[in-house]
Short mmCIF file of C-alpha atoms in Angstrom, two decimals:
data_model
loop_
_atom_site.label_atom_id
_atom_site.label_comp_id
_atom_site.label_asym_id
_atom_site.label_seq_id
_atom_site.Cartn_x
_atom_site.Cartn_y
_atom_site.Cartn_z
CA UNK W 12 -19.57 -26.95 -40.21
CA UNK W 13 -17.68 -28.52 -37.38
CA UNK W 14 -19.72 -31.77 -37.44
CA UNK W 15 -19.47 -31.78 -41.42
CA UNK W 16 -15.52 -31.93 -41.12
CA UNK W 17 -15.38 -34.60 -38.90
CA UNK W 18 -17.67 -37.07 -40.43
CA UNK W 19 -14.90 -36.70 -43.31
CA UNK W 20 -11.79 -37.37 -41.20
CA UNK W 21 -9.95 -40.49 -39.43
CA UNK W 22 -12.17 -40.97 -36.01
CA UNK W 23 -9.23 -40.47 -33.64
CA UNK W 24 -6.81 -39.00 -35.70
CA UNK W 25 -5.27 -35.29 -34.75
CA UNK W 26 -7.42 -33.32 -36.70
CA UNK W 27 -10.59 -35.04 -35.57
CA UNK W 28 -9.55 -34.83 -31.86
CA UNK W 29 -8.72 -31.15 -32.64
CA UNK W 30 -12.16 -30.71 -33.82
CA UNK W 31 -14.09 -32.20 -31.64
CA UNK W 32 -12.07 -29.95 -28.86
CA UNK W 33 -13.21 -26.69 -30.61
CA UNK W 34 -16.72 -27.76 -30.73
CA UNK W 35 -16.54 -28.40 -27.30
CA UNK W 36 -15.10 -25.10 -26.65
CA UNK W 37 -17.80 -23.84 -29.01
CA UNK W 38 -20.86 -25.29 -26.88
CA UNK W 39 -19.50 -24.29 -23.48
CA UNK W 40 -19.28 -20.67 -24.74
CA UNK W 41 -22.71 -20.65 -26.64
CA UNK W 42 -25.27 -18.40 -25.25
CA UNK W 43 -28.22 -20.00 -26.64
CA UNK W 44 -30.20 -19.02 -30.46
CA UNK W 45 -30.91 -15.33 -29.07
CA UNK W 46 -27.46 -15.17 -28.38
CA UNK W 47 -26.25 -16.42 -31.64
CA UNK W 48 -28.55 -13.78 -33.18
CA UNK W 49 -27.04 -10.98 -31.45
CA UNK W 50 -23.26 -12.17 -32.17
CA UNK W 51 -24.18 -12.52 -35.84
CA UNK W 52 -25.51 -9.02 -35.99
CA UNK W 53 -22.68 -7.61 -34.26
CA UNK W 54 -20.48 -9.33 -36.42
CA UNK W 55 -22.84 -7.79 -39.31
CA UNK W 56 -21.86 -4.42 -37.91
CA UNK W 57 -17.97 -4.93 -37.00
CA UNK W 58 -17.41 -6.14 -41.05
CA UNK W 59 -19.69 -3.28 -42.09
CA UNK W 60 -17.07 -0.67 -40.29
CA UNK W 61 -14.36 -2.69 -41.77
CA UNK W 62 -15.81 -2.60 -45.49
CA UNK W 63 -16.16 1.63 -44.53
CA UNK W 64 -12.61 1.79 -43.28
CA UNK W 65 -11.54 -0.60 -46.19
CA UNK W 66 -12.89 1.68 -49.00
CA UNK W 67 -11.74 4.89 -47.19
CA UNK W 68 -8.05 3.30 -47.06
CA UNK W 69 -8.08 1.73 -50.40
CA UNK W 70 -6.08 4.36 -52.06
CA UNK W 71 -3.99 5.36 -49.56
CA UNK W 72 -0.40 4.51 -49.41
CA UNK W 73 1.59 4.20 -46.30
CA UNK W 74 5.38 2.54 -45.28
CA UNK W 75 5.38 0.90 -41.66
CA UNK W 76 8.16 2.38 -39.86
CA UNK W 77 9.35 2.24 -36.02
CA UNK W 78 5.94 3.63 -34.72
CA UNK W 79 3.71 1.09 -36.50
CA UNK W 80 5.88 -1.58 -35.89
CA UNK W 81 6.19 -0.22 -31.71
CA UNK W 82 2.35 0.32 -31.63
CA UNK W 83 2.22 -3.44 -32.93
CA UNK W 84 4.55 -4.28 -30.71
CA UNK W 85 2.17 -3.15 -27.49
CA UNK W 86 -0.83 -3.89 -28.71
CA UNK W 87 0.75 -7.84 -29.08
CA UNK W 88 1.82 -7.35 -25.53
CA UNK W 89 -1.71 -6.45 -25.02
CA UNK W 90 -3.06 -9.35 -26.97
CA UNK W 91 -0.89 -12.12 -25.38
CA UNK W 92 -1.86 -11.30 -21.62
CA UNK W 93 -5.77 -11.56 -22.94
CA UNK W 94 -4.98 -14.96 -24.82
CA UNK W 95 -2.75 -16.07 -21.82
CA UNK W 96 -5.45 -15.33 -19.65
CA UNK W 97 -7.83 -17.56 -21.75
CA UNK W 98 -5.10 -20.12 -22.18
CA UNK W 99 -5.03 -20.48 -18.26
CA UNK W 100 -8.53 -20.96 -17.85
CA UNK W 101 -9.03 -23.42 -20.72
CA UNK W 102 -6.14 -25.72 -19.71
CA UNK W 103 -7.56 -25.72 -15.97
CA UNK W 104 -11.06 -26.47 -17.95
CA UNK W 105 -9.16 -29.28 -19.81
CA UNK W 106 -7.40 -30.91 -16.96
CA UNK W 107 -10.41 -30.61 -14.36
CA UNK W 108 -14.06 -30.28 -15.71
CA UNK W 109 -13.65 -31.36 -19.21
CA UNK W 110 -14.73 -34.75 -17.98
CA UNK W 111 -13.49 -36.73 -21.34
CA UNK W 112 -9.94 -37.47 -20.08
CA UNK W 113 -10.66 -40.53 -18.88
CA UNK W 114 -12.64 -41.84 -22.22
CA UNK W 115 -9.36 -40.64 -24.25
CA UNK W 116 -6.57 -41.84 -22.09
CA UNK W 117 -8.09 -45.06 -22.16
CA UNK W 118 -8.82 -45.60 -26.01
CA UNK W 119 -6.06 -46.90 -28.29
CA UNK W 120 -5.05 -43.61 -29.07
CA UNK W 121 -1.22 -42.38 -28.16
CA UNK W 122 -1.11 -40.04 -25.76
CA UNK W 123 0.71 -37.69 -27.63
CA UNK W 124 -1.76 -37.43 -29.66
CA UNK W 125 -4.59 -36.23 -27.26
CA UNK W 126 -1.73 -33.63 -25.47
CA UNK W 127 -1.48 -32.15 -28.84
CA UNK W 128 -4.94 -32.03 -29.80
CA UNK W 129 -5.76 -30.28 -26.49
CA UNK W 130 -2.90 -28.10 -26.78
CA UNK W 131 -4.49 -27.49 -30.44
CA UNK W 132 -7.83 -26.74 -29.16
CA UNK W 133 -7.05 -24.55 -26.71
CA UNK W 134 -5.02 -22.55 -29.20
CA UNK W 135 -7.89 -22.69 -32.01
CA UNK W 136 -10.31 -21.75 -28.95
CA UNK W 137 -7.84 -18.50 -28.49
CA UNK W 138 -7.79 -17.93 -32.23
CA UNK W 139 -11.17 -18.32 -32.61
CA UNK W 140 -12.43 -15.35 -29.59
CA UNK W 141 -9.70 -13.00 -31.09
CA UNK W 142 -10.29 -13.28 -34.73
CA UNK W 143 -13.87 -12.68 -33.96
CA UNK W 144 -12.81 -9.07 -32.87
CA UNK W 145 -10.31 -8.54 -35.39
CA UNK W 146 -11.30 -10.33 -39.06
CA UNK W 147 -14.54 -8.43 -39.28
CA UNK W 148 -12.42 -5.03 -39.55
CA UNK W 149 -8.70 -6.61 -40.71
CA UNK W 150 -9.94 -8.78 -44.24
CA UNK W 151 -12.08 -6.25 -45.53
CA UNK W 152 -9.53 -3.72 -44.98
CA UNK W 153 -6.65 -6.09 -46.41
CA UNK W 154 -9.07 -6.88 -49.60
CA UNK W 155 -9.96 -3.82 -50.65
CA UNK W 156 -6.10 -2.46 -51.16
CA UNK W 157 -3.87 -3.83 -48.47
CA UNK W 158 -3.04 -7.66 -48.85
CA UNK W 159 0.04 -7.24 -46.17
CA UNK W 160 -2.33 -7.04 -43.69
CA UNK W 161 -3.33 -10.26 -44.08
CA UNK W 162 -0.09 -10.60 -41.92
CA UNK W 163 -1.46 -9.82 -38.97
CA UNK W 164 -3.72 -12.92 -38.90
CA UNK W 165 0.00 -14.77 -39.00
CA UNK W 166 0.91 -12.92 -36.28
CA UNK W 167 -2.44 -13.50 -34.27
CA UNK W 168 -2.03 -17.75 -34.78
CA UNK W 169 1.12 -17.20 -33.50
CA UNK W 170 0.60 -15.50 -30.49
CA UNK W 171 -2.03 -17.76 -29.90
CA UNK W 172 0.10 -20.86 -30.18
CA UNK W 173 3.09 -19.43 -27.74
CA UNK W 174 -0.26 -18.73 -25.42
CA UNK W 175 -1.49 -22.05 -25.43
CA UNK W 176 2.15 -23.45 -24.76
CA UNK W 177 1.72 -20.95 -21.49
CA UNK W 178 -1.58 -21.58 -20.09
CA UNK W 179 -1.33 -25.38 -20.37
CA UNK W 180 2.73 -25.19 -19.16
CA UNK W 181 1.66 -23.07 -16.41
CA UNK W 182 -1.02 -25.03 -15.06
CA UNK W 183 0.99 -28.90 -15.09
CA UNK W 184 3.39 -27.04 -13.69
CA UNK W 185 1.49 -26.16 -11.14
CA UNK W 186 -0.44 -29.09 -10.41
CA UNK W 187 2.49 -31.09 -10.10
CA UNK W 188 4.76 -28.40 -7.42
CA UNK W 189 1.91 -27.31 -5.13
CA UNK W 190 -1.33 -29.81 -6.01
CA UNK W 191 -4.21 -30.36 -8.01
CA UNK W 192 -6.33 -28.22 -6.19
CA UNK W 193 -3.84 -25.33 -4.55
CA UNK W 194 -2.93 -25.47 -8.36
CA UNK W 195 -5.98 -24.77 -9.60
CA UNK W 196 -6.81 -21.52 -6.72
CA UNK W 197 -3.34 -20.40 -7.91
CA UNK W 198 -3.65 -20.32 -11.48
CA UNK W 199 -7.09 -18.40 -10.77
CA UNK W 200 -4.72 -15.38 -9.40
CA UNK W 201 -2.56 -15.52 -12.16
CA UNK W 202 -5.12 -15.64 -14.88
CA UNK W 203 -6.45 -12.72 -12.94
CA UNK W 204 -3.16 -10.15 -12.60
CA UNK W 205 -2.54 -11.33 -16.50
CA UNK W 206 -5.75 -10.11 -17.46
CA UNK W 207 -5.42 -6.96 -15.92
CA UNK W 208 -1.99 -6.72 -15.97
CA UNK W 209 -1.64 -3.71 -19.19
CA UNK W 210 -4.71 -2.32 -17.46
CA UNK W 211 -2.72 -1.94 -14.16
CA UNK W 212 0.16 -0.86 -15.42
CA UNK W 213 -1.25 1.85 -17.28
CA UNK W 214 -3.72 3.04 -14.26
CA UNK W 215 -0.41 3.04 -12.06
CA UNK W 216 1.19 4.86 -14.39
CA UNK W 217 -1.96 7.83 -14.48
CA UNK W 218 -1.18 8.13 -10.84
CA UNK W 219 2.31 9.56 -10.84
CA UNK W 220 2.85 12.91 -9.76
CA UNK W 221 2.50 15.70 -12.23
CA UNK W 222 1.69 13.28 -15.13
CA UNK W 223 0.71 15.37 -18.42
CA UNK W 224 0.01 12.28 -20.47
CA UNK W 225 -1.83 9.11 -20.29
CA UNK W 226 0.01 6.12 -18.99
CA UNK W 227 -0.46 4.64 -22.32
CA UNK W 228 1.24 7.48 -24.17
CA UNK W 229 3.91 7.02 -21.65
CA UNK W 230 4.82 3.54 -21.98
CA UNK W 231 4.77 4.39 -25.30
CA UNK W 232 7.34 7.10 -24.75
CA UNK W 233 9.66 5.07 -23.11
CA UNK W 234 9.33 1.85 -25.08
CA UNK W 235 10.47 4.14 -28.33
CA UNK W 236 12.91 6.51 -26.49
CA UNK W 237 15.27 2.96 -25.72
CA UNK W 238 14.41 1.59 -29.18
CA UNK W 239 13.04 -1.21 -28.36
CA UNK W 240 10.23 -1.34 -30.81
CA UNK W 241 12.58 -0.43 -34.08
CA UNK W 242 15.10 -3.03 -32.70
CA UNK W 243 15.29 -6.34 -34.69
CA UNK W 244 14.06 -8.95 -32.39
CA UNK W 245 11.18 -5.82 -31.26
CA UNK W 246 10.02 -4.93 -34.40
CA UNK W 247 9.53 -8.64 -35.28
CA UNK W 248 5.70 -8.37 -34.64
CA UNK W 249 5.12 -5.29 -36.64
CA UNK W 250 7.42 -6.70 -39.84
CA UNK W 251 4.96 -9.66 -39.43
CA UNK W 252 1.52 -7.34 -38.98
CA UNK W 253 2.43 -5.35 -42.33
CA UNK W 254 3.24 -8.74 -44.64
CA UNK W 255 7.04 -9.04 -44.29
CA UNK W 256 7.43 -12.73 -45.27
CA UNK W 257 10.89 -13.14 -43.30
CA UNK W 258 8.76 -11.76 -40.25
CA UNK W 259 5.72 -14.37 -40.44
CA UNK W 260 8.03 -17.64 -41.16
CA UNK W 261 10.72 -16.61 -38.23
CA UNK W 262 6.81 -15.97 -35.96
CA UNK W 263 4.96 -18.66 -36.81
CA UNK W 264 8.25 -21.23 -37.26
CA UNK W 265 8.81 -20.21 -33.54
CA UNK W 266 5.71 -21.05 -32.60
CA UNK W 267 5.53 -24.09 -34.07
CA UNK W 268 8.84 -25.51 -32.82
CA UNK W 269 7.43 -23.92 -29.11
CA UNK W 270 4.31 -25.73 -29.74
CA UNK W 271 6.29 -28.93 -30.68
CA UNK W 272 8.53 -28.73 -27.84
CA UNK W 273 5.56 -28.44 -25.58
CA UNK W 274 3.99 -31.41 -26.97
CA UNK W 275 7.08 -33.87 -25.91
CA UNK W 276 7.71 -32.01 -22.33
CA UNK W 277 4.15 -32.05 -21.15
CA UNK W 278 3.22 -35.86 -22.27
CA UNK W 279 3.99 -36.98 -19.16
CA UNK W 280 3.76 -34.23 -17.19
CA UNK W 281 0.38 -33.61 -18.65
CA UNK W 282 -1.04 -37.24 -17.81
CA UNK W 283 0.63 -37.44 -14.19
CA UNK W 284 -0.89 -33.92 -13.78
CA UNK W 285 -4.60 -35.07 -14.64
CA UNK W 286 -4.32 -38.48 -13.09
CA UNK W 287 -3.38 -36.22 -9.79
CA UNK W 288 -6.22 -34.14 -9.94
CA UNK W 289 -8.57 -36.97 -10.57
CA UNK W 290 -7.30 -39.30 -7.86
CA UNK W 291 -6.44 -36.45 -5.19
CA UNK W 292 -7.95 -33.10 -5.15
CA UNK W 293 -5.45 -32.39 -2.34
CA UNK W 294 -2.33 -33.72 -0.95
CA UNK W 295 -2.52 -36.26 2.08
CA UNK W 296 -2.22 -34.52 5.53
CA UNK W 297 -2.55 -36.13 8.30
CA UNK W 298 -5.38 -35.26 10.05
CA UNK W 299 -5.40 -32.97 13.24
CA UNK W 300 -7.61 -32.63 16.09
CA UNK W 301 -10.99 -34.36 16.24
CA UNK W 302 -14.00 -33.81 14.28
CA UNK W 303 -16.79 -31.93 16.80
CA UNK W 304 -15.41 -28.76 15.04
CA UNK W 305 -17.16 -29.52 11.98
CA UNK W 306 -20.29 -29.81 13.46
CA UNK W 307 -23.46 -27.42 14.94
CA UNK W 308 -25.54 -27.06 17.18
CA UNK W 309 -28.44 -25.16 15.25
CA UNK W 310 -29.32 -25.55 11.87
CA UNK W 311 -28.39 -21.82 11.01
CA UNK W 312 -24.69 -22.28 12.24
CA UNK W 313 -24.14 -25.54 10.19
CA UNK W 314 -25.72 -24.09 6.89
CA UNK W 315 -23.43 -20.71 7.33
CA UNK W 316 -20.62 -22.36 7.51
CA UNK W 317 -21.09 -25.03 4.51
CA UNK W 318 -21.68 -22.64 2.47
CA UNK W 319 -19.31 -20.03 3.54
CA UNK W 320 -16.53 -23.19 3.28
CA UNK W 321 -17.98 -24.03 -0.23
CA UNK W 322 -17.52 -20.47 -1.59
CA UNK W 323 -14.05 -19.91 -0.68
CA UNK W 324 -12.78 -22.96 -2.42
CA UNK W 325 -14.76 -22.52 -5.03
CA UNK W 326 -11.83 -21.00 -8.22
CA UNK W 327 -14.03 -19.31 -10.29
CA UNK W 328 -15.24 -17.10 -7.34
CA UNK W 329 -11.45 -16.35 -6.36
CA UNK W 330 -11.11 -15.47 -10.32
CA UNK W 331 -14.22 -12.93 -10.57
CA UNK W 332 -13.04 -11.16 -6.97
CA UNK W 333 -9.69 -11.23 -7.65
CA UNK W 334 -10.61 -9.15 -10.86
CA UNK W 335 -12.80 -6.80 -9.12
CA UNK W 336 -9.80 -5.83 -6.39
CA UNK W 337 -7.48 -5.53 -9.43
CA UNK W 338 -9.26 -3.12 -11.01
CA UNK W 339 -10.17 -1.10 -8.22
CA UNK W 340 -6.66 -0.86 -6.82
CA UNK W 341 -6.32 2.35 -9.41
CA UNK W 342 -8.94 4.24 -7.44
CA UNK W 343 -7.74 3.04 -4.04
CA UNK W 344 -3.96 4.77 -5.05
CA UNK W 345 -5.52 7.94 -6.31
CA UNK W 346 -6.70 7.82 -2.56
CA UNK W 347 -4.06 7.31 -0.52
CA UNK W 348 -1.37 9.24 -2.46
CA UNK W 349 0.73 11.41 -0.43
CA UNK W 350 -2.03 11.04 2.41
CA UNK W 351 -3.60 13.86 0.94
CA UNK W 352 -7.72 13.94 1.55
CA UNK W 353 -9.97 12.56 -0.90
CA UNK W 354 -11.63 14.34 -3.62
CA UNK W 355 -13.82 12.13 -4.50
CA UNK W 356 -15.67 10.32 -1.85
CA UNK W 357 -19.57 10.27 -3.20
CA UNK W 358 -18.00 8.80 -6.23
CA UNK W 359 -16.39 6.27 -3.92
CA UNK W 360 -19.60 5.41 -2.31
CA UNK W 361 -21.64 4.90 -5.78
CA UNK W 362 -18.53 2.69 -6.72
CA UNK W 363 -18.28 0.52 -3.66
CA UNK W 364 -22.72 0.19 -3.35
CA UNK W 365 -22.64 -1.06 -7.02
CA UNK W 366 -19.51 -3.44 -6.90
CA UNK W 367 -20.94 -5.00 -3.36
CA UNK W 368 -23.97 -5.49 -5.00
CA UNK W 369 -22.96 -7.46 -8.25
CA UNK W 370 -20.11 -9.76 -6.03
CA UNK W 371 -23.30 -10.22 -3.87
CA UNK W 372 -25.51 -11.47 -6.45
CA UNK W 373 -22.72 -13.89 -7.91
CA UNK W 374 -22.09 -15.34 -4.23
CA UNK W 375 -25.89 -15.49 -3.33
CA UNK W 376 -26.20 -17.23 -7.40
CA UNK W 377 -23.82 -19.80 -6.19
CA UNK W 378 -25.43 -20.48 -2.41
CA UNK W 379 -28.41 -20.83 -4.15
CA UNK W 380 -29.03 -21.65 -7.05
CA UNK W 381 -26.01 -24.30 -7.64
CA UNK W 382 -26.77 -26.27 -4.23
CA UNK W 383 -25.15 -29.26 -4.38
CA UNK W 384 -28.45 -30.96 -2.91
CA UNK W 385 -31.10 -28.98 -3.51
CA UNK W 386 -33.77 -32.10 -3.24
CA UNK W 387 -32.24 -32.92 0.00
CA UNK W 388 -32.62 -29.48 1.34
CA UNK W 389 -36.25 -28.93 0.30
CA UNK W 390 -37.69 -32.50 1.44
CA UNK W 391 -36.21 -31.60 4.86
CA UNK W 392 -37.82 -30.76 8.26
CA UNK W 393 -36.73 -27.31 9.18
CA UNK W 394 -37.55 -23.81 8.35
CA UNK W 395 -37.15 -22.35 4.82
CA UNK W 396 -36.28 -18.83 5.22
CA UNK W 397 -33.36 -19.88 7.85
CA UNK W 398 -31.68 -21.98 5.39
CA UNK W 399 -32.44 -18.80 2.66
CA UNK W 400 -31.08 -16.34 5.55
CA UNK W 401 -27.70 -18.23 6.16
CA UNK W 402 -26.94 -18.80 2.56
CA UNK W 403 -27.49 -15.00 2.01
CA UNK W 404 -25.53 -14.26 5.53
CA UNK W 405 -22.36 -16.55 4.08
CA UNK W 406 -22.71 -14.67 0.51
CA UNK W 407 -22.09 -11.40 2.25
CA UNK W 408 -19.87 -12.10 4.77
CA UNK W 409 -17.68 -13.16 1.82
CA UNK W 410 -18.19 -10.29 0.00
CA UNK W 411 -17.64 -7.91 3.68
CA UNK W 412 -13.85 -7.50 2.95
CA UNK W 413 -14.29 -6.09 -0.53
CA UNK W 414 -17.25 -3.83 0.62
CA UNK W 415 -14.56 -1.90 3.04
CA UNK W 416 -12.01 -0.90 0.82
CA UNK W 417 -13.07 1.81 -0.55
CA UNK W 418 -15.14 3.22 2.69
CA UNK W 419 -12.02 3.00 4.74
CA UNK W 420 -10.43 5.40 1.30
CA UNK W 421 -13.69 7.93 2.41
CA UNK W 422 -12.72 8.03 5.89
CA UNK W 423 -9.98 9.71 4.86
CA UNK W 424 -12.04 13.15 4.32
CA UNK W 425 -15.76 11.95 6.11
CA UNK W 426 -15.62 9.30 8.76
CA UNK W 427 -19.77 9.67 8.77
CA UNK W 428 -19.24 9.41 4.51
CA UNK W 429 -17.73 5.88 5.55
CA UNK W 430 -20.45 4.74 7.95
CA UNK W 431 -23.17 5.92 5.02
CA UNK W 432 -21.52 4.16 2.47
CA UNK W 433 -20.93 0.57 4.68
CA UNK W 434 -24.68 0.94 5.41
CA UNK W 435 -26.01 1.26 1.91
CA UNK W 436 -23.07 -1.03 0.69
CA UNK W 437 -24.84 -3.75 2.87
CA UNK W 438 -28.04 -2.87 2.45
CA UNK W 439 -27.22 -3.35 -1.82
CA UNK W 440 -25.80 -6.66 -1.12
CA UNK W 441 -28.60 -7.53 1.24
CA UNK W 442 -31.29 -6.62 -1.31
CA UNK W 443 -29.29 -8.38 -4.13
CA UNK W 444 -28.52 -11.41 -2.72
CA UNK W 445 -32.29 -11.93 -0.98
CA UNK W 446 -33.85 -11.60 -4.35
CA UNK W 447 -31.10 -14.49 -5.47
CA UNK W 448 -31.81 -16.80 -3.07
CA UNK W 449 -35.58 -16.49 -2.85
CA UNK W 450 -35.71 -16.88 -6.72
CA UNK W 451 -33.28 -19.37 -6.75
CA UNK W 452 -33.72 -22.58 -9.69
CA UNK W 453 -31.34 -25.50 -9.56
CA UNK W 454 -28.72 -25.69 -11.68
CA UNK W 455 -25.02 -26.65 -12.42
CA UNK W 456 -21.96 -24.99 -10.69
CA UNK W 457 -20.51 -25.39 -13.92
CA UNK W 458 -23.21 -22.73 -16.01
CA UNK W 459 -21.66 -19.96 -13.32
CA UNK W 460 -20.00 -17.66 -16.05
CA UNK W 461 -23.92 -18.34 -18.03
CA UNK W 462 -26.37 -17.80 -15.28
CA UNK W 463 -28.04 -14.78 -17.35
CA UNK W 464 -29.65 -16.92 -19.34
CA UNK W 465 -33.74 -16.86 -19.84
CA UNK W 466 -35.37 -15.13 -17.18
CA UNK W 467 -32.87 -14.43 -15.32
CA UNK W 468 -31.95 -11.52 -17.46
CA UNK W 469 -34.60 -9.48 -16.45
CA UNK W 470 -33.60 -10.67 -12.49
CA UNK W 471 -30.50 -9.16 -12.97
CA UNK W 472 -31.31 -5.90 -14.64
CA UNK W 473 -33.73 -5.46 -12.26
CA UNK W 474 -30.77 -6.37 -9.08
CA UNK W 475 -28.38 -4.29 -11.44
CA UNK W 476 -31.09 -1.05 -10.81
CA UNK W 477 -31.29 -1.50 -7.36
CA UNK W 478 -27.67 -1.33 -6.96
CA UNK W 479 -27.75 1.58 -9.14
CA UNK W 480 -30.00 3.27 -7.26
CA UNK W 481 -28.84 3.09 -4.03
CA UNK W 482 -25.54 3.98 -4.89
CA UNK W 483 -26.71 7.10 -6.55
CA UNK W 484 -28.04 7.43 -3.32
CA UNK W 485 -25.08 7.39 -1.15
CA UNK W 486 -23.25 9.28 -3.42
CA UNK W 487 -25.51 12.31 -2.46
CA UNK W 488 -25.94 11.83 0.64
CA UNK W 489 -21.87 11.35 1.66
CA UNK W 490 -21.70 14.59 -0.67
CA UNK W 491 -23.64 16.77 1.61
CA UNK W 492 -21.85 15.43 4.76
#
């Protein structure tokens, strides 16, 4: 459909350059014609609930008031972290892996033009995920009896837009204060805490003392109790959502003019940003001491700590542990409130032998498998299983500060429930990450977030069970202690 459009439009022009941006973003995220066929069926079943809901709701009559309009007002709080999130990561796709920056800035194109189709296709990319979880339900609802819903895919393009106008903001700004690459491990952490911002928040919330209601319910609470969601400027969203027109022109007219306004600030910013991060990954430093510190002796020493240098510059890693300490930082509070003992260490130890094991199998994936010289390593004289043994070393020596969290939370009530848990927490990793590394096929750093792909589904079930498994055993075992 994509291709179809743009054999019809202007080669260059803004809507072709748009286009040809979501396709991109459509082939990065594909998961291959299985993967297509399970979408499509879900996507079957999400409309099918919505025609259900739709013909159950077709005769009923409702008024939006200040609770619809606050619930739509949190749930679009909700919504923007997720698309800022994805904003982040697409403009830090855009600037440094898209790789056709160079073939754009250099055609007889104006560079306006190319800011504002990225900034477009990162927004249509954010459109695009969202609407996919939405539509199905929303249209067959707003169809069958409720056209002001249609509103609500107003207020979604909106959101989306102000997003995009974030992500790609953020991450020039970046680039240009602190460097290309500090930029880049930087706007990893933030896409991470904005992700899992509403989750924290919410979690914290659970863990206050005598709490009787979810921390949703109490956000929700206090949001109405100071008006904020029947206000005029906070009930904006919800007019929008339920078909106000007033509501969707003053939304998506702010958007625009945001969007528009982004488009002339960034032009240069944008182009000084990329040319930064294409020309110098890092700022100039003088170097410092000699160079005999880079080097080893043995072969072992020299392959642990390449790879153990690789992996901690490496963003996407920072992004996928990042999110794993952000979302266990609920269960560490419940822990340590008050300093009272913990109730729940074998549920502890099954968490932290499962978590160790999947961060494992990621950092083992990328020692492995994405080698930057994989030929060069296996046409070489030395031994086989020491270059598999230090990869797997690095992997969980990475992962060794995440792994004691939550035992040092279990020492609390059962010092020997700690020493259990660190010794099936590394023997999970250990298993995981061997069966990584001695099944490990060549391929791109890039196909990280897509690595379960073919066989190595059934690979990672099977690394998935083991994990299981052995937690499930620890969990018994530190519950007898």
């Amino acid at each position: 459909m994509i291709g179809w459009a743009m054999r019809r439009l202007s080669p260059g022009s803004l809507p072709w350059l748009t286009l040809h941006e979501l396709r991109g973003s459509l082939r990065a995220a594909s998961r291959g014609r299985v993967g297509l066929i399970l979408g499509a069926l879900v996507l079957l079943g999400y409309a099918g609930f919505g025609v259900f809901f739709g013909i159950l709701l077709a005769d009923v009559h409702w008024r939006a008031g200040p609770l619809a309009w606050l619930t739509v007002l949190i749930a679009s709080g909700l919504l923007f972290t997720f698309m800022t999130t994805q904003a982040l990561l697409a403009s830090q796709r855009t600037l440094y892996e898209a790789g056709d920056l160079d073939l754009l800035f250099s055609a007889p194109l104006d560079p306006r033009t190319v800011v504002s189709a990225k900034l477009l296709g990162i927004a249509g990319g954010v459109v695009l995920t969202f609407s996919l979880f939405l539509l199905p339900v929303l249209l067959p609802v707003a169809l069958l009896g409720h056209p002001e819903l249609l509103g609500a895919v107003a207020l979604v393009v909106a959101l989306a837009l102000a997003a995009a106008c974030l992500g790609l903001g953020v991450t020039v700004l970046l680039a240009r204060v602190i460097g290309p690459r500090a930029g880049r491990t930087v706007g990893q952490i933030l896409a991470a805490l904005a992700g899992a911002g509403f989750f924290l928040t919410t979690q914290i919330l659970n863990q206050r003392d005598g709490a009787r209601e979810s921390g949703v319910e109490f956000l929700m609470r206090a949001v109405r109790e100071r008006g904020i969601g029947s206000g005029p400027i906070g009930s904006l969203p919800g007019r929008a959502a339920f078909g106000e027109p007033l509501a969707i022109l003053l939304l998506l007219g702010g958007a625009m003019s945001l969007f528009t306004l982004a488009v002339w600030a960034m032009q240069h910013g944008f182009l000084a940003g990329y040319r930064a991060g294409g020309m110098r990954p890092t700022r100039n430093k003088a170097a410092r001491g000699g160079i005999r510190r880079h080097f080893h002796t043995h072969l072992f020493g020299a392959i642990f700590a390449k790879e153990l240098h690789l992996l901690l510059r490496d963003p996407a890693l920072i992004f996928q542990v990042l999110l794993r300490i952000i979302y266990l930082a609920p269960i560490l509070l419940l822990a340590f409130r008050d300093h009272r003992g913990l109730p729940m260490a074998p549920t502890l130890a099954f968490t932290s032998v499962v978590i160790a094991g999947q961060l494992v199998a990621s950092l083992a994936w990328l020692a492995a498998s994405a080698e930057d010289a994989p030929d060069l390593l296996k046409v070489a004289p030395v031994d086989r299983e020491e270059l598999d043994l230090a990869k797997l070393l690095a992997a969980m020596a990475l992962a060794a500060p995440l792994g004691l969290l939550l035992p040092i939370a279990i020492a609390l009530e059962t010092v020997p429930g700690a020493l259990v848990t660190i010794l099936f927490t590394a023997g999970a990793g250990g298993a995981v990450g061997y069966l990584e590394v001695a099944h490990a096929q060549p391929a791109p750093r890039s196909t990280f977030q897509r690595r379960q792909k073919g066989g190595g589904i059934a690979r990672n079930l099977f690394e998935f069970l083991i994990a299981v498994l052995l937690g499930l055993a620890a969990g018994v075992i530190v519950y007898f202690l």
